[in-house]
């Protein structure tokens, strides 16, 4: 059984998609054992509570150094036997110490087709604003393993989403979530729980 720890900072719709796909049996051999939020009062914590999943707040700024924060997070996950860490709308940067410790065991979702509209500064609505400003006709979402460089780790799954002339950043954000994020995040976790992905020289390969 793969034990999953989810890191959140907001509404948690991606967390919800993962919970739903574990409960409906699409993702097998996996359970979410803890949800860690960077902030108090976010709706993602409420979602965890409703499904009887532990929810805690651990905020980087309440530790005197980044290393102390990473040590506390590592201890929290180790104590629970976590084997996969899922960043689901998590807004805190995780440094080298943490990502090296969990190499190829941390995944993130980014609401664009990496390497477009990604990296430092591209988060939330800004990603969709940039896509519309460029006039791309297709955007999408990417699930990738996390390395110390923002949005640069090995790509696991991508899904394209059409951009329409009438889109606002908010409308496009919603379509990318509905048509891509909520599907490919559970799909990536399913593949990992079934040991169907491996990373070779920075490239993800499927094992069938
Ligand atoms: C999503 O758009 C995700 O791609 C990005 O942050 C947002 C989180 O939304 N990394 P939610 O908290 O899962 O609803």
PDB file of C-alpha atoms and ligand atoms in Angstrom:
ATOM      1  CA  UNK A   1       0.000   0.000   0.000  1.00  0.00           C
ATOM      2  CA  UNK A   2       1.489   3.327  -1.117  1.00  0.00           C
ATOM      3  CA  UNK A   3       1.151   5.951   1.600  1.00  0.00           C
ATOM      4  CA  UNK A   4       0.650   9.441   0.224  1.00  0.00           C
ATOM      5  CA  UNK A   5       1.258  12.801   1.880  1.00  0.00           C
ATOM      6  CA  UNK A   6      -0.390  15.775   0.174  1.00  0.00           C
ATOM      7  CA  UNK A   7       0.905  19.333   0.528  1.00  0.00           C
ATOM      8  CA  UNK A   8      -1.643  22.108  -0.082  1.00  0.00           C
ATOM      9  CA  UNK A   9      -2.077  25.862   0.228  1.00  0.00           C
ATOM     10  CA  UNK A  10      -5.570  26.549  -1.081  1.00  0.00           C
ATOM     11  CA  UNK A  11      -8.918  25.274  -2.201  1.00  0.00           C
ATOM     12  CA  UNK A  12      -7.819  21.709  -2.782  1.00  0.00           C
ATOM     13  CA  UNK A  13      -9.802  20.739  -5.867  1.00  0.00           C
ATOM     14  CA  UNK A  14      -6.877  18.580  -6.990  1.00  0.00           C
ATOM     15  CA  UNK A  15      -6.763  16.996  -3.528  1.00  0.00           C
ATOM     16  CA  UNK A  16     -10.474  16.271  -3.938  1.00  0.00           C
ATOM     17  CA  UNK A  17      -9.906  14.644  -7.339  1.00  0.00           C
ATOM     18  CA  UNK A  18      -7.290  12.345  -5.775  1.00  0.00           C
ATOM     19  CA  UNK A  19      -9.525  11.476  -2.803  1.00  0.00           C
ATOM     20  CA  UNK A  20     -12.441  10.700  -5.149  1.00  0.00           C
ATOM     21  CA  UNK A  21     -10.306   8.472  -7.366  1.00  0.00           C
ATOM     22  CA  UNK A  22      -9.016   6.513  -4.381  1.00  0.00           C
ATOM     23  CA  UNK A  23     -12.553   6.128  -2.993  1.00  0.00           C
ATOM     24  CA  UNK A  24     -13.993   5.014  -6.350  1.00  0.00           C
ATOM     25  CA  UNK A  25     -11.226   2.424  -6.814  1.00  0.00           C
ATOM     26  CA  UNK A  26      -9.533   3.988  -9.872  1.00  0.00           C
ATOM     27  CA  UNK A  27      -6.330   4.400  -7.829  1.00  0.00           C
ATOM     28  CA  UNK A  28      -5.587   1.096  -6.146  1.00  0.00           C
ATOM     29  CA  UNK A  29      -3.059   0.229  -3.449  1.00  0.00           C
ATOM     30  CA  UNK A  30      -2.783   3.799  -2.211  1.00  0.00           C
ATOM     31  CA  UNK A  31      -4.101   5.899   0.640  1.00  0.00           C
ATOM     32  CA  UNK A  32      -3.649   9.520   1.704  1.00  0.00           C
ATOM     33  CA  UNK A  33      -2.291   9.405   5.253  1.00  0.00           C
ATOM     34  CA  UNK A  34      -1.770  13.118   5.845  1.00  0.00           C
ATOM     35  CA  UNK A  35      -2.565  16.515   4.333  1.00  0.00           C
ATOM     36  CA  UNK A  36      -0.145  19.294   5.247  1.00  0.00           C
ATOM     37  CA  UNK A  37      -1.144  22.884   4.580  1.00  0.00           C
ATOM     38  CA  UNK A  38       1.159  25.897   4.473  1.00  0.00           C
ATOM     39  CA  UNK A  39      -1.702  28.042   5.801  1.00  0.00           C
ATOM     40  CA  UNK A  40      -4.475  27.889   8.387  1.00  0.00           C
ATOM     41  CA  UNK A  41      -8.094  27.941   7.302  1.00  0.00           C
ATOM     42  CA  UNK A  42      -7.746  26.756   3.707  1.00  0.00           C
ATOM     43  CA  UNK A  43     -10.602  24.753   2.243  1.00  0.00           C
ATOM     44  CA  UNK A  44      -8.286  21.842   1.414  1.00  0.00           C
ATOM     45  CA  UNK A  45      -8.082  21.117   5.174  1.00  0.00           C
ATOM     46  CA  UNK A  46     -11.869  20.972   5.346  1.00  0.00           C
ATOM     47  CA  UNK A  47     -11.892  18.455   2.494  1.00  0.00           C
ATOM     48  CA  UNK A  48      -9.380  16.284   4.376  1.00  0.00           C
ATOM     49  CA  UNK A  49     -11.488  16.434   7.534  1.00  0.00           C
ATOM     50  CA  UNK A  50     -14.642  15.403   5.656  1.00  0.00           C
ATOM     51  CA  UNK A  51     -12.879  12.268   4.471  1.00  0.00           C
ATOM     52  CA  UNK A  52     -11.329  11.475   7.863  1.00  0.00           C
ATOM     53  CA  UNK A  53      -7.825  12.282   6.693  1.00  0.00           C
ATOM     54  CA  UNK A  54      -5.400  13.937   9.098  1.00  0.00           C
ATOM     55  CA  UNK A  55      -4.868  17.616   8.300  1.00  0.00           C
ATOM     56  CA  UNK A  56      -2.090  19.730   9.823  1.00  0.00           C
ATOM     57  CA  UNK A  57      -0.600  23.174   9.268  1.00  0.00           C
ATOM     58  CA  UNK A  58       3.160  23.530   8.901  1.00  0.00           C
ATOM     59  CA  UNK A  59       4.290  26.902   7.666  1.00  0.00           C
ATOM     60  CA  UNK A  60       7.868  27.624   6.571  1.00  0.00           C
ATOM     61  CA  UNK A  61       7.830  31.006   8.259  1.00  0.00           C
ATOM     62  CA  UNK A  62       7.180  29.550  11.694  1.00  0.00           C
ATOM     63  CA  UNK A  63      10.629  27.864  11.616  1.00  0.00           C
ATOM     64  CA  UNK A  64      13.825  29.839  12.163  1.00  0.00           C
ATOM     65  CA  UNK A  65      15.583  28.314   9.149  1.00  0.00           C
ATOM     66  CA  UNK A  66      14.496  26.574   5.961  1.00  0.00           C
ATOM     67  CA  UNK A  67      16.487  23.491   7.031  1.00  0.00           C
ATOM     68  CA  UNK A  68      14.508  23.213  10.268  1.00  0.00           C
ATOM     69  CA  UNK A  69      11.306  23.345   8.265  1.00  0.00           C
ATOM     70  CA  UNK A  70      12.524  20.610   5.882  1.00  0.00           C
ATOM     71  CA  UNK A  71      13.628  18.454   8.847  1.00  0.00           C
ATOM     72  CA  UNK A  72      10.198  18.844  10.449  1.00  0.00           C
ATOM     73  CA  UNK A  73       8.424  17.953   7.193  1.00  0.00           C
ATOM     74  CA  UNK A  74      10.682  14.926   6.628  1.00  0.00           C
ATOM     75  CA  UNK A  75      10.028  13.718  10.186  1.00  0.00           C
ATOM     76  CA  UNK A  76       6.295  14.219   9.742  1.00  0.00           C
ATOM     77  CA  UNK A  77       6.264  12.118   6.562  1.00  0.00           C
ATOM     78  CA  UNK A  78       8.725   9.495   7.844  1.00  0.00           C
ATOM     79  CA  UNK A  79       6.660   8.961  11.009  1.00  0.00           C
ATOM     80  CA  UNK A  80       3.701   8.087   8.772  1.00  0.00           C
ATOM     81  CA  UNK A  81       5.605   5.902   6.303  1.00  0.00           C
ATOM     82  CA  UNK A  82       4.910   8.238   3.381  1.00  0.00           C
ATOM     83  CA  UNK A  83       6.303   6.976   0.066  1.00  0.00           C
ATOM     84  CA  UNK A  84       4.873   9.614  -2.281  1.00  0.00           C
ATOM     85  CA  UNK A  85       4.510  13.344  -1.696  1.00  0.00           C
ATOM     86  CA  UNK A  86       1.951  15.146  -3.829  1.00  0.00           C
ATOM     87  CA  UNK A  87       2.094  18.936  -4.243  1.00  0.00           C
ATOM     88  CA  UNK A  88      -1.503  19.918  -4.948  1.00  0.00           C
ATOM     89  CA  UNK A  89      -1.570  23.702  -5.270  1.00  0.00           C
ATOM     90  CA  UNK A  90       1.293  24.056  -2.781  1.00  0.00           C
ATOM     91  CA  UNK A  91       2.743  27.575  -2.771  1.00  0.00           C
ATOM     92  CA  UNK A  92       5.920  27.101  -0.706  1.00  0.00           C
ATOM     93  CA  UNK A  93       9.267  26.524  -2.416  1.00  0.00           C
ATOM     94  CA  UNK A  94      10.915  23.276  -1.319  1.00  0.00           C
ATOM     95  CA  UNK A  95      14.704  23.471  -1.304  1.00  0.00           C
ATOM     96  CA  UNK A  96      17.385  21.027  -2.308  1.00  0.00           C
ATOM     97  CA  UNK A  97      17.612  19.317   1.083  1.00  0.00           C
ATOM     98  CA  UNK A  98      13.971  18.225   0.926  1.00  0.00           C
ATOM     99  CA  UNK A  99      13.793  17.337  -2.771  1.00  0.00           C
ATOM    100  CA  UNK A 100      17.042  15.325  -2.674  1.00  0.00           C
ATOM    101  CA  UNK A 101      15.760  13.350   0.316  1.00  0.00           C
ATOM    102  CA  UNK A 102      12.637  12.419  -1.655  1.00  0.00           C
ATOM    103  CA  UNK A 103      14.192  12.158  -5.118  1.00  0.00           C
ATOM    104  CA  UNK A 104      11.581  10.925  -7.629  1.00  0.00           C
ATOM    105  CA  UNK A 105       9.067  10.651  -4.794  1.00  0.00           C
ATOM    106  CA  UNK A 106       7.534  14.131  -5.055  1.00  0.00           C
ATOM    107  CA  UNK A 107       5.096  15.069  -7.814  1.00  0.00           C
ATOM    108  CA  UNK A 108       3.566  18.407  -8.756  1.00  0.00           C
ATOM    109  CA  UNK A 109       0.880  19.587 -11.139  1.00  0.00           C
ATOM    110  CA  UNK A 110       1.444  22.678 -13.253  1.00  0.00           C
ATOM    111  CA  UNK A 111      -1.432  24.262 -15.220  1.00  0.00           C
ATOM    112  CA  UNK A 112       0.410  24.594 -18.561  1.00  0.00           C
ATOM    113  CA  UNK A 113       2.284  22.401 -21.015  1.00  0.00           C
ATOM    114  CA  UNK A 114       5.828  22.545 -19.605  1.00  0.00           C
ATOM    115  CA  UNK A 115       8.233  24.009 -20.789  1.00  0.00           C
ATOM    116  CA  UNK A 116       5.740  26.767 -21.685  1.00  0.00           C
ATOM    117  CA  UNK A 117       4.575  29.241 -19.035  1.00  0.00           C
ATOM    118  CA  UNK A 118       6.451  27.685 -16.138  1.00  0.00           C
ATOM    119  CA  UNK A 119       9.224  28.422 -13.685  1.00  0.00           C
ATOM    120  CA  UNK A 120       9.531  31.139 -11.074  1.00  0.00           C
ATOM    121  CA  UNK A 121       6.637  33.590 -11.085  1.00  0.00           C
ATOM    122  CA  UNK A 122       4.298  31.356 -13.088  1.00  0.00           C
ATOM    123  CA  UNK A 123       1.644  30.309 -10.610  1.00  0.00           C
ATOM    124  CA  UNK A 124      -2.126  30.576 -10.283  1.00  0.00           C
ATOM    125  CA  UNK A 125      -3.860  32.889 -12.733  1.00  0.00           C
ATOM    126  CA  UNK A 126      -0.539  34.300 -13.951  1.00  0.00           C
ATOM    127  CA  UNK A 127       0.031  31.122 -15.975  1.00  0.00           C
ATOM    128  CA  UNK A 128      -3.249  31.538 -17.838  1.00  0.00           C
ATOM    129  CA  UNK A 129      -2.767  35.302 -18.268  1.00  0.00           C
ATOM    130  CA  UNK A 130       0.588  34.588 -19.945  1.00  0.00           C
ATOM    131  CA  UNK A 131      -0.914  31.919 -22.212  1.00  0.00           C
ATOM    132  CA  UNK A 132      -3.672  34.311 -23.341  1.00  0.00           C
ATOM    133  CA  UNK A 133      -1.196  37.198 -23.790  1.00  0.00           C
ATOM    134  CA  UNK A 134       0.906  34.997 -26.077  1.00  0.00           C
ATOM    135  CA  UNK A 135      -2.148  33.866 -28.001  1.00  0.00           C
ATOM    136  CA  UNK A 136      -1.428  30.144 -27.834  1.00  0.00           C
ATOM    137  CA  UNK A 137      -4.259  28.050 -29.218  1.00  0.00           C
ATOM    138  CA  UNK A 138      -3.543  25.038 -27.016  1.00  0.00           C
ATOM    139  CA  UNK A 139      -2.495  24.926 -23.388  1.00  0.00           C
ATOM    140  CA  UNK A 140      -2.940  22.203 -20.780  1.00  0.00           C
ATOM    141  CA  UNK A 141      -1.467  20.697 -17.652  1.00  0.00           C
ATOM    142  CA  UNK A 142       1.645  18.739 -16.707  1.00  0.00           C
ATOM    143  CA  UNK A 143       2.359  16.309 -13.878  1.00  0.00           C
ATOM    144  CA  UNK A 144       6.076  16.057 -13.161  1.00  0.00           C
ATOM    145  CA  UNK A 145       8.547  14.888 -10.563  1.00  0.00           C
ATOM    146  CA  UNK A 146       9.912  17.704  -8.448  1.00  0.00           C
ATOM    147  CA  UNK A 147      13.546  18.775  -8.519  1.00  0.00           C
ATOM    148  CA  UNK A 148      15.160  21.835  -6.942  1.00  0.00           C
ATOM    149  CA  UNK A 149      14.566  23.864 -10.113  1.00  0.00           C
ATOM    150  CA  UNK A 150      10.938  25.075 -10.353  1.00  0.00           C
ATOM    151  CA  UNK A 151       8.793  23.082 -12.831  1.00  0.00           C
ATOM    152  CA  UNK A 152      11.877  21.459 -14.400  1.00  0.00           C
ATOM    153  CA  UNK A 153      11.700  17.845 -13.184  1.00  0.00           C
ATOM    154  CA  UNK A 154      10.941  14.733 -15.260  1.00  0.00           C
ATOM    155  CA  UNK A 155       7.520  14.930 -16.967  1.00  0.00           C
ATOM    156  CA  UNK A 156       5.097  12.099 -16.160  1.00  0.00           C
ATOM    157  CA  UNK A 157       1.885  13.039 -18.019  1.00  0.00           C
ATOM    158  CA  UNK A 158       0.640  16.014 -20.034  1.00  0.00           C
ATOM    159  CA  UNK A 159      -2.789  16.773 -21.409  1.00  0.00           C
ATOM    160  CA  UNK A 160      -3.688  19.469 -23.934  1.00  0.00           C
ATOM    161  CA  UNK A 161      -6.663  21.816 -23.595  1.00  0.00           C
ATOM    162  CA  UNK A 162      -8.038  24.088 -26.339  1.00  0.00           C
ATOM    163  CA  UNK A 163      -7.873  27.864 -25.839  1.00  0.00           C
ATOM    164  CA  UNK A 164     -10.906  29.840 -27.062  1.00  0.00           C
ATOM    165  CA  UNK A 165     -11.040  33.435 -28.306  1.00  0.00           C
ATOM    166  CA  UNK A 166     -13.536  34.321 -25.601  1.00  0.00           C
ATOM    167  CA  UNK A 167     -11.409  32.970 -22.731  1.00  0.00           C
ATOM    168  CA  UNK A 168     -10.541  35.076 -19.716  1.00  0.00           C
ATOM    169  CA  UNK A 169      -7.762  33.817 -17.398  1.00  0.00           C
ATOM    170  CA  UNK A 170     -10.452  32.592 -14.973  1.00  0.00           C
ATOM    171  CA  UNK A 171     -12.424  30.726 -17.638  1.00  0.00           C
ATOM    172  CA  UNK A 172      -9.269  29.112 -19.028  1.00  0.00           C
ATOM    173  CA  UNK A 173      -8.070  28.152 -15.538  1.00  0.00           C
ATOM    174  CA  UNK A 174     -11.357  26.369 -14.893  1.00  0.00           C
ATOM    175  CA  UNK A 175     -11.284  24.490 -18.227  1.00  0.00           C
ATOM    176  CA  UNK A 176      -7.664  23.384 -17.660  1.00  0.00           C
ATOM    177  CA  UNK A 177      -8.629  22.056 -14.232  1.00  0.00           C
ATOM    178  CA  UNK A 178     -11.750  20.227 -15.423  1.00  0.00           C
ATOM    179  CA  UNK A 179     -10.353  18.801 -18.665  1.00  0.00           C
ATOM    180  CA  UNK A 180      -6.763  18.144 -17.615  1.00  0.00           C
ATOM    181  CA  UNK A 181      -5.650  18.575 -13.994  1.00  0.00           C
ATOM    182  CA  UNK A 182      -8.355  16.560 -12.268  1.00  0.00           C
ATOM    183  CA  UNK A 183      -7.745  13.691 -14.714  1.00  0.00           C
ATOM    184  CA  UNK A 184      -3.979  13.470 -15.118  1.00  0.00           C
ATOM    185  CA  UNK A 185      -3.075  13.939 -11.442  1.00  0.00           C
ATOM    186  CA  UNK A 186      -5.036  10.833 -10.356  1.00  0.00           C
ATOM    187  CA  UNK A 187      -3.750   9.017 -13.453  1.00  0.00           C
ATOM    188  CA  UNK A 188      -0.112   9.746 -12.535  1.00  0.00           C
ATOM    189  CA  UNK A 189      -0.693   8.558  -8.961  1.00  0.00           C
ATOM    190  CA  UNK A 190      -2.350   5.382 -10.234  1.00  0.00           C
ATOM    191  CA  UNK A 191       0.682   4.655 -12.441  1.00  0.00           C
ATOM    192  CA  UNK A 192       3.119   5.303  -9.579  1.00  0.00           C
ATOM    193  CA  UNK A 193       1.104   3.163  -7.140  1.00  0.00           C
ATOM    194  CA  UNK A 194       1.222   0.339  -9.692  1.00  0.00           C
ATOM    195  CA  UNK A 195       5.004   0.797 -10.129  1.00  0.00           C
ATOM    196  CA  UNK A 196       4.501   1.617 -13.793  1.00  0.00           C
ATOM    197  CA  UNK A 197       6.868   4.566 -14.107  1.00  0.00           C
ATOM    198  CA  UNK A 198      10.620   4.838 -13.846  1.00  0.00           C
ATOM    199  CA  UNK A 199      12.996   7.741 -14.367  1.00  0.00           C
ATOM    200  CA  UNK A 200      15.991   7.199 -16.647  1.00  0.00           C
ATOM    201  CA  UNK A 201      18.416  10.073 -17.278  1.00  0.00           C
ATOM    202  CA  UNK A 202      15.757  12.627 -16.401  1.00  0.00           C
ATOM    203  CA  UNK A 203      13.111  11.071 -18.668  1.00  0.00           C
ATOM    204  CA  UNK A 204      10.051   9.193 -17.410  1.00  0.00           C
ATOM    205  CA  UNK A 205       9.452   5.810 -19.030  1.00  0.00           C
ATOM    206  CA  UNK A 206       6.298   3.728 -18.673  1.00  0.00           C
ATOM    207  CA  UNK A 207       6.661   0.116 -17.628  1.00  0.00           C
ATOM    208  CA  UNK A 208       3.795  -2.056 -18.909  1.00  0.00           C
TER     209      UNK A 208
HETATM  210  C1  LIG B   1      -3.991  24.344  -9.666  1.00  0.00           C
HETATM  211  O1  LIG B   1      -4.261  25.154 -10.773  1.00  0.00           O
HETATM  212  C2  LIG B   1      -2.649  23.709  -9.823  1.00  0.00           C
HETATM  213  O2  LIG B   1      -2.326  23.432 -11.140  1.00  0.00           O
HETATM  214  C3  LIG B   1      -1.736  24.762  -9.284  1.00  0.00           C
HETATM  215  O3  LIG B   1      -2.443  25.332  -8.215  1.00  0.00           O
HETATM  216  C4  LIG B   1      -3.837  25.155  -8.395  1.00  0.00           C
HETATM  217  C5  LIG B   1      -4.371  24.465  -7.186  1.00  0.00           C
HETATM  218  O4  LIG B   1      -5.759  24.396  -7.133  1.00  0.00           O
HETATM  219  N1  LIG B   1      -0.441  24.201  -8.978  1.00  0.00           N
HETATM  220  P1  LIG B   1      -6.477  23.493  -6.022  1.00  0.00           P
HETATM  221  O5  LIG B   1      -6.019  23.992  -4.655  1.00  0.00           O
HETATM  222  O6  LIG B   1      -6.085  22.058  -6.258  1.00  0.00           O
HETATM  223  O7  LIG B   1      -7.946  23.720  -6.227  1.00  0.00           O
END
